[in-house]
PDB file of C-alpha atoms in Angstrom:
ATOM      1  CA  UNK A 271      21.360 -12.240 -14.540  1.00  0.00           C
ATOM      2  CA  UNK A 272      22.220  -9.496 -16.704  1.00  0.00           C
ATOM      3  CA  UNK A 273      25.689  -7.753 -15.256  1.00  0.00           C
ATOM      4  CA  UNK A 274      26.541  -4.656 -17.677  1.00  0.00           C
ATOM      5  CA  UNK A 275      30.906  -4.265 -16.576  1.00  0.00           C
ATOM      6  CA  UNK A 276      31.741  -0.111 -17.422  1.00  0.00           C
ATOM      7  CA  UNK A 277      35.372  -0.405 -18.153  1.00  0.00           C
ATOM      8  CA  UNK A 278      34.722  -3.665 -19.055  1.00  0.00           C
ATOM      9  CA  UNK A 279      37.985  -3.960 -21.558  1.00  0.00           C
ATOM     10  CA  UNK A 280      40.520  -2.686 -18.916  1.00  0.00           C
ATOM     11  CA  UNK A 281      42.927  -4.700 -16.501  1.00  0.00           C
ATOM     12  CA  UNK A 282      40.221  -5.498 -13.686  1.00  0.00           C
ATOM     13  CA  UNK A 283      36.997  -4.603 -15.803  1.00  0.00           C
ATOM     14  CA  UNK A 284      38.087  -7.704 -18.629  1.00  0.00           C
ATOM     15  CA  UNK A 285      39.068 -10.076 -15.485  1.00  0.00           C
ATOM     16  CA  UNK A 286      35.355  -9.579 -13.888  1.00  0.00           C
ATOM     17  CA  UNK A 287      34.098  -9.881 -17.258  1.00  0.00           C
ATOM     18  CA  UNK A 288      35.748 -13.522 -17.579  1.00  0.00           C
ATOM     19  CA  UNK A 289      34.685 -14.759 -14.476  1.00  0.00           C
ATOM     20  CA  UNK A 290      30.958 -13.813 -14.721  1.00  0.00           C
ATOM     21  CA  UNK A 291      30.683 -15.259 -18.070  1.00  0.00           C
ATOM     22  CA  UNK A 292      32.243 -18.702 -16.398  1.00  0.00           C
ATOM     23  CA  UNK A 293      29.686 -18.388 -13.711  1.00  0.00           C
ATOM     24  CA  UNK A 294      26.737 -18.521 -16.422  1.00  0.00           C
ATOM     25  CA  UNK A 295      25.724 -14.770 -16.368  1.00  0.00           C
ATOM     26  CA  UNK A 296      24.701 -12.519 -19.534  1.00  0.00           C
ATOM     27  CA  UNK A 297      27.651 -10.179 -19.006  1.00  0.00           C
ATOM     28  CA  UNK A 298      28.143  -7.089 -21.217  1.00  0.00           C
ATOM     29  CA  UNK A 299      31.557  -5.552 -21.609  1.00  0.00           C
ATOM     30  CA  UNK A 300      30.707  -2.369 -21.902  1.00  0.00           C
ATOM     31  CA  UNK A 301      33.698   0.450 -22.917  1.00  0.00           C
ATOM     32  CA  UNK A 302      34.415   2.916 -25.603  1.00  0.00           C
ATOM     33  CA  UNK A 303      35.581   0.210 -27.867  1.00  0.00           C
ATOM     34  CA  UNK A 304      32.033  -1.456 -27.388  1.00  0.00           C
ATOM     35  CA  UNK A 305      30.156   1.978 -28.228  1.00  0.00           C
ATOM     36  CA  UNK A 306      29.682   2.830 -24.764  1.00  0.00           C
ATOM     37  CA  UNK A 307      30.811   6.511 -23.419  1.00  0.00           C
ATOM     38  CA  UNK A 308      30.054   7.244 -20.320  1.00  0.00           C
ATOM     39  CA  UNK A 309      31.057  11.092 -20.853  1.00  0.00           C
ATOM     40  CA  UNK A 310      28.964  11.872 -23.633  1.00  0.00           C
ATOM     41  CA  UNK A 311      26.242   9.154 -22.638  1.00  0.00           C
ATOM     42  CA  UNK A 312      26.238   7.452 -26.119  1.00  0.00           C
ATOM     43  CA  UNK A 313      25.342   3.415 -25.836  1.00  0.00           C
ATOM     44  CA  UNK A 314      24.907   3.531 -21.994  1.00  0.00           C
ATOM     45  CA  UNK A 315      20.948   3.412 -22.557  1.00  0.00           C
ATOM     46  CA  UNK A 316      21.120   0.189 -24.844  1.00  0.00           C
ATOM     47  CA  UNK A 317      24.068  -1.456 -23.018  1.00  0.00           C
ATOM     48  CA  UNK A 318      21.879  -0.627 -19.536  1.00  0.00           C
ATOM     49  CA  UNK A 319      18.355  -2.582 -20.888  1.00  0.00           C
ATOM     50  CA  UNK A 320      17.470  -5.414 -18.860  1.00  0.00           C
ATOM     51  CA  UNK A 321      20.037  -5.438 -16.744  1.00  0.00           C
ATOM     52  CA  UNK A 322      20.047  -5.795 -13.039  1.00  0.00           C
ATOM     53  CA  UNK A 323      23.713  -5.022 -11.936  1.00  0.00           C
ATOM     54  CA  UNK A 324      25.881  -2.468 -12.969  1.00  0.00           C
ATOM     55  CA  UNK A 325      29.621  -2.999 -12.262  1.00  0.00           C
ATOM     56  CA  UNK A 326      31.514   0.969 -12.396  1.00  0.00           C
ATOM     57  CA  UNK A 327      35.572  -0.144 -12.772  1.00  0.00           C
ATOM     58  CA  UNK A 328      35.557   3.020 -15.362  1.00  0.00           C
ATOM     59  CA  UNK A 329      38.374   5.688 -14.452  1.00  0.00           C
ATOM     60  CA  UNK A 330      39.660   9.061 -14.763  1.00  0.00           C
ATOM     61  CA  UNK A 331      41.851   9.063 -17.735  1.00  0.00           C
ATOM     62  CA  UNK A 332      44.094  12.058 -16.073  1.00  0.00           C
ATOM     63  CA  UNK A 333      45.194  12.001 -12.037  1.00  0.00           C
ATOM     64  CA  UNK A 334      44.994  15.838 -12.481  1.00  0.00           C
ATOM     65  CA  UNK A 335      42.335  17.553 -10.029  1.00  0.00           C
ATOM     66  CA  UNK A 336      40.453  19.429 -12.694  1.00  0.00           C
ATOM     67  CA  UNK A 337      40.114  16.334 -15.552  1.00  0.00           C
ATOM     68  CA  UNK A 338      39.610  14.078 -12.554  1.00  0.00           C
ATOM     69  CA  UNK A 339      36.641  15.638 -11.277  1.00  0.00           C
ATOM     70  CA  UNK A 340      34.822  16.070 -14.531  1.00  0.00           C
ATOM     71  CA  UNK A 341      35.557  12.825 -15.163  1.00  0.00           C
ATOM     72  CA  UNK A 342      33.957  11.267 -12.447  1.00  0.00           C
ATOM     73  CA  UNK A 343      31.360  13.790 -12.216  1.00  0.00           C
ATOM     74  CA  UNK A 344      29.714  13.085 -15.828  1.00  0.00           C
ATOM     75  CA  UNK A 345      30.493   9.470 -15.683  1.00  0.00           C
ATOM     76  CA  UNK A 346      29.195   9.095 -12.817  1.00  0.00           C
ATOM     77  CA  UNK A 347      25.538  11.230 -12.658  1.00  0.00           C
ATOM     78  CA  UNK A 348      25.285   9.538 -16.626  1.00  0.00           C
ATOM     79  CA  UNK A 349      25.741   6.095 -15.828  1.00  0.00           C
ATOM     80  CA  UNK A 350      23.157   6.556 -12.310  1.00  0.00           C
ATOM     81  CA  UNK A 351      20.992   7.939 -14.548  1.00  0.00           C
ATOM     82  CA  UNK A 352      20.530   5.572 -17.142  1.00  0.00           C
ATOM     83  CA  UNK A 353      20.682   3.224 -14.260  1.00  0.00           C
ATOM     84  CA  UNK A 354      17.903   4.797 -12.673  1.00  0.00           C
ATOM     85  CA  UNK A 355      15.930   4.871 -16.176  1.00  0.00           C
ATOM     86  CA  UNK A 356      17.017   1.448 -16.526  1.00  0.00           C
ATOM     87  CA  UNK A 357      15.568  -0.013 -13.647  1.00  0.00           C
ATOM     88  CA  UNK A 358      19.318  -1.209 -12.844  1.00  0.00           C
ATOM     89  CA  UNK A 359      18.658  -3.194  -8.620  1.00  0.00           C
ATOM     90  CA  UNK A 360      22.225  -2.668  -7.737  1.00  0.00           C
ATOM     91  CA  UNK A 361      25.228  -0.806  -8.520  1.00  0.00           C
ATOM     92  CA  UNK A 362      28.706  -2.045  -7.852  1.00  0.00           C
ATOM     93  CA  UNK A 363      31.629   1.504  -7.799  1.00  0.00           C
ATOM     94  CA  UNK A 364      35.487   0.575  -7.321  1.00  0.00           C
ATOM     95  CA  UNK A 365      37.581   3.189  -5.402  1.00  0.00           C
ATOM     96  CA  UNK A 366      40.007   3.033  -3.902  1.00  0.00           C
ATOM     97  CA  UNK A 367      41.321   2.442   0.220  1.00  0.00           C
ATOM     98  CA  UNK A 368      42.405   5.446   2.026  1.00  0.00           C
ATOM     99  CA  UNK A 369      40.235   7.944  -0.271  1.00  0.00           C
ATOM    100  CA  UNK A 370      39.333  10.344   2.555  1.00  0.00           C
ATOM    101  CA  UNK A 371      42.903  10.217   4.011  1.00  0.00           C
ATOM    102  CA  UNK A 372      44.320  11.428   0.691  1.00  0.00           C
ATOM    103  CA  UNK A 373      42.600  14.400  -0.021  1.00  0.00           C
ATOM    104  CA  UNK A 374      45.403  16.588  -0.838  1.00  0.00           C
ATOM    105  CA  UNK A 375      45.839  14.597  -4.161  1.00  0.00           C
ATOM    106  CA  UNK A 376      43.743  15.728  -7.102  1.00  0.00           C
ATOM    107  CA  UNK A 377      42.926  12.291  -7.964  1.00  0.00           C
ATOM    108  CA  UNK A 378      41.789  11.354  -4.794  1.00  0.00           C
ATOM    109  CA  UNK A 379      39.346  13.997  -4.610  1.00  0.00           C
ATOM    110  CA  UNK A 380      37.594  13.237  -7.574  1.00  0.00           C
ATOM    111  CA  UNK A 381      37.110   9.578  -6.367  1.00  0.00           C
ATOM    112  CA  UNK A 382      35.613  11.343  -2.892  1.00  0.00           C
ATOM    113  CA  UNK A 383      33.491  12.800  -5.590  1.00  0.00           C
ATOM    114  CA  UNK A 384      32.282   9.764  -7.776  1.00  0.00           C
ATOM    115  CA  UNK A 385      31.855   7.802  -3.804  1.00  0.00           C
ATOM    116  CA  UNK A 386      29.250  10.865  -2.651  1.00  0.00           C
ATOM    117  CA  UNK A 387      27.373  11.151  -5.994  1.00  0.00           C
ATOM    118  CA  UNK A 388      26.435   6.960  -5.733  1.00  0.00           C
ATOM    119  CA  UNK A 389      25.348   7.217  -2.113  1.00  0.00           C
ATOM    120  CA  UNK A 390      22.787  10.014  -2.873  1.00  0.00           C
ATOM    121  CA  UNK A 391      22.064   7.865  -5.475  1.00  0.00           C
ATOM    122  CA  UNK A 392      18.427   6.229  -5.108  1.00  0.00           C
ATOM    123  CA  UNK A 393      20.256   3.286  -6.639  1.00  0.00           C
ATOM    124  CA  UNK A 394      20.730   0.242  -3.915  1.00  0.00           C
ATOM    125  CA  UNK A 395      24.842  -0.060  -4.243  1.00  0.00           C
ATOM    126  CA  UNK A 396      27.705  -1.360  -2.890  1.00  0.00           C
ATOM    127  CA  UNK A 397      31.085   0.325  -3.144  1.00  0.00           C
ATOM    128  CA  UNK A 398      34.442  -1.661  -2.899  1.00  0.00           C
ATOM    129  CA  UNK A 399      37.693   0.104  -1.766  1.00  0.00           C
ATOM    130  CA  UNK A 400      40.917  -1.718  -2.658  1.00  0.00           C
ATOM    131  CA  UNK A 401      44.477  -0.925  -1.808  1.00  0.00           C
ATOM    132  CA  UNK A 402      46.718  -0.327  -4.554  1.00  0.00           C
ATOM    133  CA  UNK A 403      47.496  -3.036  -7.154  1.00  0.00           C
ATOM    134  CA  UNK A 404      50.705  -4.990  -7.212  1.00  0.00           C
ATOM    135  CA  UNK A 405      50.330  -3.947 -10.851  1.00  0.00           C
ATOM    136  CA  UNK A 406      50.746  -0.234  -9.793  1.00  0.00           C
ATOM    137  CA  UNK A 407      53.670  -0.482  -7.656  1.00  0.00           C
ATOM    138  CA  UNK A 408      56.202   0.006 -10.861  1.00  0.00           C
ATOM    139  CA  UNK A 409      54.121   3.537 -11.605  1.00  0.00           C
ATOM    140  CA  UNK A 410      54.770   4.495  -8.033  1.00  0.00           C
ATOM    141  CA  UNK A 411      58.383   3.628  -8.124  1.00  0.00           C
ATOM    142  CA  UNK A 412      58.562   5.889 -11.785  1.00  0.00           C
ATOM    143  CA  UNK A 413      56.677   8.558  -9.686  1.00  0.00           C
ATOM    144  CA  UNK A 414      59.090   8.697  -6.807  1.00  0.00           C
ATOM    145  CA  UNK A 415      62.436   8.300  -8.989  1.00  0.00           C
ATOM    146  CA  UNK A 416      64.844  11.259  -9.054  1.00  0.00           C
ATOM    147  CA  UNK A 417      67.123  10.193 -11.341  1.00  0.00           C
ATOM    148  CA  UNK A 418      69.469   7.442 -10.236  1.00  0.00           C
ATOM    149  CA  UNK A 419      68.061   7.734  -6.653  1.00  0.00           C
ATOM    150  CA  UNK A 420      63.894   6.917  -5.479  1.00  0.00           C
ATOM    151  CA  UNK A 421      62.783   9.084  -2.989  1.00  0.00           C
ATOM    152  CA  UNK A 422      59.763   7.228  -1.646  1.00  0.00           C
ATOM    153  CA  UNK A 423      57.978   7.304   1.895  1.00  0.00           C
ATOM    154  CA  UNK A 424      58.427   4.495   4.490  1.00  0.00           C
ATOM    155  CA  UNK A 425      54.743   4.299   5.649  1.00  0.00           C
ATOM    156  CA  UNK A 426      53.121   1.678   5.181  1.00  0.00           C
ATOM    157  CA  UNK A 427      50.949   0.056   1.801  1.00  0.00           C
ATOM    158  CA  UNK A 428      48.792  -3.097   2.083  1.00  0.00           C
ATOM    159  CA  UNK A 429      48.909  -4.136  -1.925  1.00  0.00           C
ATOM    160  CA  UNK A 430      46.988  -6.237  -3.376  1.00  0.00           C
ATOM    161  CA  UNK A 431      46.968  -7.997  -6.822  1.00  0.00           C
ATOM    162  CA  UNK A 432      44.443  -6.712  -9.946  1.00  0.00           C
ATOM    163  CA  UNK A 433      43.204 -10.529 -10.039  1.00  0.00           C
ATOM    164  CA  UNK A 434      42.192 -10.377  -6.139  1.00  0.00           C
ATOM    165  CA  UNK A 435      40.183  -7.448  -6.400  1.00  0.00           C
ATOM    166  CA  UNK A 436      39.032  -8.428  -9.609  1.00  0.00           C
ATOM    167  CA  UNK A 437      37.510 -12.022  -7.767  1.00  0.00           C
ATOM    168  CA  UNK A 438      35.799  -9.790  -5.225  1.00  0.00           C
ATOM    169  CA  UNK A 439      33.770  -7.662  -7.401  1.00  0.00           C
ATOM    170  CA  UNK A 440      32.512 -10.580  -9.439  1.00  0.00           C
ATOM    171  CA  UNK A 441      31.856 -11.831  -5.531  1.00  0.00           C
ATOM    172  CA  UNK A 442      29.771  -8.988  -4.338  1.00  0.00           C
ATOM    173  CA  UNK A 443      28.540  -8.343  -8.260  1.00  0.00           C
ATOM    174  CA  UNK A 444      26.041 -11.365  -7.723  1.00  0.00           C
ATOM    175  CA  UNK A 445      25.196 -11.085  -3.941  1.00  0.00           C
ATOM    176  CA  UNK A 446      22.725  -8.313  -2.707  1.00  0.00           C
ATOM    177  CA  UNK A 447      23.471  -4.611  -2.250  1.00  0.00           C
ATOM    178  CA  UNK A 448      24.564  -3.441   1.121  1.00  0.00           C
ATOM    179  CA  UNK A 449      24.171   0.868   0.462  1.00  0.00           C
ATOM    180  CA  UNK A 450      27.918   0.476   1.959  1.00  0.00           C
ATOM    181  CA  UNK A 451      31.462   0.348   1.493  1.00  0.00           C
ATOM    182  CA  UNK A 452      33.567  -2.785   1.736  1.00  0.00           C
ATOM    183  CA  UNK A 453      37.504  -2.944   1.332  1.00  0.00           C
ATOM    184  CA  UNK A 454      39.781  -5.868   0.026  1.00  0.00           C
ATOM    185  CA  UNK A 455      43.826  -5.685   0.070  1.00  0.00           C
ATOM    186  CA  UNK A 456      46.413  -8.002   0.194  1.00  0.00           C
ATOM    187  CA  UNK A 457      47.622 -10.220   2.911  1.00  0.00           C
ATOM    188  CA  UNK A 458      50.954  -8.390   4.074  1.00  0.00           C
ATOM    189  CA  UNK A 459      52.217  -4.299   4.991  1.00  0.00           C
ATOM    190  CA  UNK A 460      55.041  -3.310   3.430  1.00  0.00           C
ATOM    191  CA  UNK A 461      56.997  -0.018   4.493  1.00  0.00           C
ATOM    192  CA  UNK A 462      56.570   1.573   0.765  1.00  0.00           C
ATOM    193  CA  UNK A 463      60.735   2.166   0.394  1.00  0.00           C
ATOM    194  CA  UNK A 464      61.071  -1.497   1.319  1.00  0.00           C
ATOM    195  CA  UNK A 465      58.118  -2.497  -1.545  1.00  0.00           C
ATOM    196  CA  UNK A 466      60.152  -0.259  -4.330  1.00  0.00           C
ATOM    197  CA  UNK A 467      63.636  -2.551  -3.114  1.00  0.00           C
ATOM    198  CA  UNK A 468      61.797  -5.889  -3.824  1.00  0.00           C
ATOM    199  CA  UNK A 469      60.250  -4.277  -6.754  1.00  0.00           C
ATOM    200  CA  UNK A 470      63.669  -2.639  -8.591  1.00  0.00           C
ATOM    201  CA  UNK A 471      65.559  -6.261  -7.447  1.00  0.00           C
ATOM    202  CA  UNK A 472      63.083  -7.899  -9.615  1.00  0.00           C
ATOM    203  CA  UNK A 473      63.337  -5.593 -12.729  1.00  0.00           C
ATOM    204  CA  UNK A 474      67.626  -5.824 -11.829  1.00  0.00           C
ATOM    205  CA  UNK A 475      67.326  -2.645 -11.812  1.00  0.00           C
ATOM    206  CA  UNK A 476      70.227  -0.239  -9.790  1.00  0.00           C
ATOM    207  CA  UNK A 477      68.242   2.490  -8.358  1.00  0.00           C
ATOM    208  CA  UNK A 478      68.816   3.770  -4.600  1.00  0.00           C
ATOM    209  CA  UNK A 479      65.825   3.823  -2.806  1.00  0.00           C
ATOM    210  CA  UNK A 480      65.804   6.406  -0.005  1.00  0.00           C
ATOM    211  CA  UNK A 481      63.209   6.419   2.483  1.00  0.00           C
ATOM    212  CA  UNK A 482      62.075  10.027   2.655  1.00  0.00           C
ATOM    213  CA  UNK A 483      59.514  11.067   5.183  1.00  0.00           C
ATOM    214  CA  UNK A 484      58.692  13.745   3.565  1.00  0.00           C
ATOM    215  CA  UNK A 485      58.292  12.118   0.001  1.00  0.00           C
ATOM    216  CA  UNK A 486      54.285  12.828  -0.952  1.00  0.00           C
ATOM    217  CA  UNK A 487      52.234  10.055  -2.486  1.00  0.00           C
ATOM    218  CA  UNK A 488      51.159  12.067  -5.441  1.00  0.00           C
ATOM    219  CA  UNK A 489      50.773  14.653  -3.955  1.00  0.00           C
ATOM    220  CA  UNK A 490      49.647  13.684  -0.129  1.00  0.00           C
ATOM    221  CA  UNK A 491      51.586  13.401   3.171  1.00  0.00           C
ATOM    222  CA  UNK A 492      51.189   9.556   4.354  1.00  0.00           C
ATOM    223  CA  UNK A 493      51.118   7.888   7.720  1.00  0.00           C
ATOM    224  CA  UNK A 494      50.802   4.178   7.877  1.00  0.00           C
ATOM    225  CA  UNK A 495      47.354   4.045   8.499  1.00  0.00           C
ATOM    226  CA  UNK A 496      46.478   6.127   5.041  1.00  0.00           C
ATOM    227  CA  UNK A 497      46.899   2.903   2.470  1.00  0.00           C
ATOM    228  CA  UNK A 498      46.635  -0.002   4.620  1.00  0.00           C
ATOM    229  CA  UNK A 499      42.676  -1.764   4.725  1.00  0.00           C
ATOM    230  CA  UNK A 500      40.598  -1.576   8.309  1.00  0.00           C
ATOM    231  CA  UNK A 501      40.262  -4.274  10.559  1.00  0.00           C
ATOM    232  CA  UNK A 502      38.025  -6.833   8.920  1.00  0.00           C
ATOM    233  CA  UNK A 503      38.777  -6.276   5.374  1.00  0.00           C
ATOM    234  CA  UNK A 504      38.592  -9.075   2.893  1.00  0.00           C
ATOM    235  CA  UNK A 505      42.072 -10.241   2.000  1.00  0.00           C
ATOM    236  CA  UNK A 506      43.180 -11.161  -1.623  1.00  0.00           C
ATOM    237  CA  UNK A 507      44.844 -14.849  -1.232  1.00  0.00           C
ATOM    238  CA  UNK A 508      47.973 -13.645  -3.055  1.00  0.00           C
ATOM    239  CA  UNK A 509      50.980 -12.527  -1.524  1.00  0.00           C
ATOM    240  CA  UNK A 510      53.097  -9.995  -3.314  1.00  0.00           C
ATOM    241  CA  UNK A 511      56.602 -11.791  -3.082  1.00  0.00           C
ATOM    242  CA  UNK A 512      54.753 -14.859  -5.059  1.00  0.00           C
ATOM    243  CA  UNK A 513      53.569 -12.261  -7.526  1.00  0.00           C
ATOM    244  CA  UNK A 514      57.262 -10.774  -7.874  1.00  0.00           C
ATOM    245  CA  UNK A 515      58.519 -14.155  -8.912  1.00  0.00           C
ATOM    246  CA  UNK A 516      55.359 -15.639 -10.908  1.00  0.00           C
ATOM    247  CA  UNK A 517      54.528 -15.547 -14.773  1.00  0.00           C
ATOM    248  CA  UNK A 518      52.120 -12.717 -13.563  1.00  0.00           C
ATOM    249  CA  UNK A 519      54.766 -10.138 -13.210  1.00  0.00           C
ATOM    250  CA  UNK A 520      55.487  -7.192 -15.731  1.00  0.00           C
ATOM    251  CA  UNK A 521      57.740  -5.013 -15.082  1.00  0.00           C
TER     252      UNK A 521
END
């Protein structure tokens, strides 16, 4: 099977990329360092020839409303057209858990935009929503910090590691389309001001965190239903405290 990865050089785009290549398929990594653009369109007709799946783990460069939209907006009525042109049997979009609940955020938005533009799409698809990434939770903590002091909301967050996700796209990447949305996130809820403690005690860092009910998540009020998966989600196998204290953490 042919599987053409957009974003194929990033953090999850290069993992999917590994594990279809182990699995036997004709994988093609396709990003602006392979001469593919999505916003201007160059490459995506040659990368897209004779392949059956498209994999979208492309994003929006800026999390500001304006540059988000047009973002996802070119990327995404390019790539479904060459798709279309392409004969491309299924198309595989990452977004992101708790879109709709977020609206307030620019970012979040756009990716309500990029969702509704694949499922008018004639394109059979399947779109995956994941929780946040382990990997993000140190940009959060940045985002929230005041100083000496990290103002940060208690809800709840359902995290989920980059390699997880990464093992469920390459999943649903060779199974059939299902012209619906499925959502993977990690095995355990957090209260987000308790996440940024185990976080900053990793990194030895000294920050106060101070769970703030009013602290936005850029730029959206949170209850603890807005990041955590539904009932029936697939759950990533690895749990974020073994993360904290593996080889696989960065700070």
């Amino acid at each position: 099977m042919k599987i053409v990865v957009i974003g194929g050089s990033g953090l999850i785009g290069s993992n999917v990329v590994a594990r279809l290549r182990r699995a036997g398929h004709e994988v093609v990594a396709a990003s602006p360092r392979s001469g593919v653009d999505v916003i201007s369109g160059h490459g995506l007709a040659e990368a897209l020839e004779g392949a059956q799946v498209v994999v979208d783990v492309a994003n929006s460069p800026s999390f500001e409303k304006e540059a988000a939209v047009a973002f996802f907006q070119t990327a995404g009525r390019n790539l479904l057209a060459a798709g279309k042109a392409a004969g491309v049997e299924h198309h595989l979009a990452l977004s992101v858990v708790g879109t709709e609940r977020l609206q307030q955020s620019g970012y979040f938005y756009a990716k309500a935009v990029q969702e509704a533009l694949l499922e008018a799409s004639p394109i059979p698809y399947t779109l995956l929503r994941a929780t946040q990434f382990f990997e993000f939770v140190g940009s959060i903590v940045e985002h929230c910090t005041d100083g000496a002091e990290v103002h940060i909301s208690p809800a709840l967050i359902q995290p989920v590691a980059a390699d997880d996700v990464a093992a469920a796209l390459a999943d649903l990447a060779v199974g059939m389309p299902i012209n619906d949305m499925v959502e993977v996130a990690g095995q355990d809820c957090f209260p987000m001001d308790e996440l940024a403690r185990k976080y900053l005690a990793r990194c030895n860092s000294g920050r106060q965190v101070i769970a703030d009910v009013r602290a936005r998540y850029f730029g959206s009020d949170l209850d603890d239903r807005t990041l955590t998966a539904r009932k029936g989600a697939r759950l990533g196998p690895t749990r974020f405290n073994n993360w904290l204290a593996s080889a696989a953490f960065r700070a």
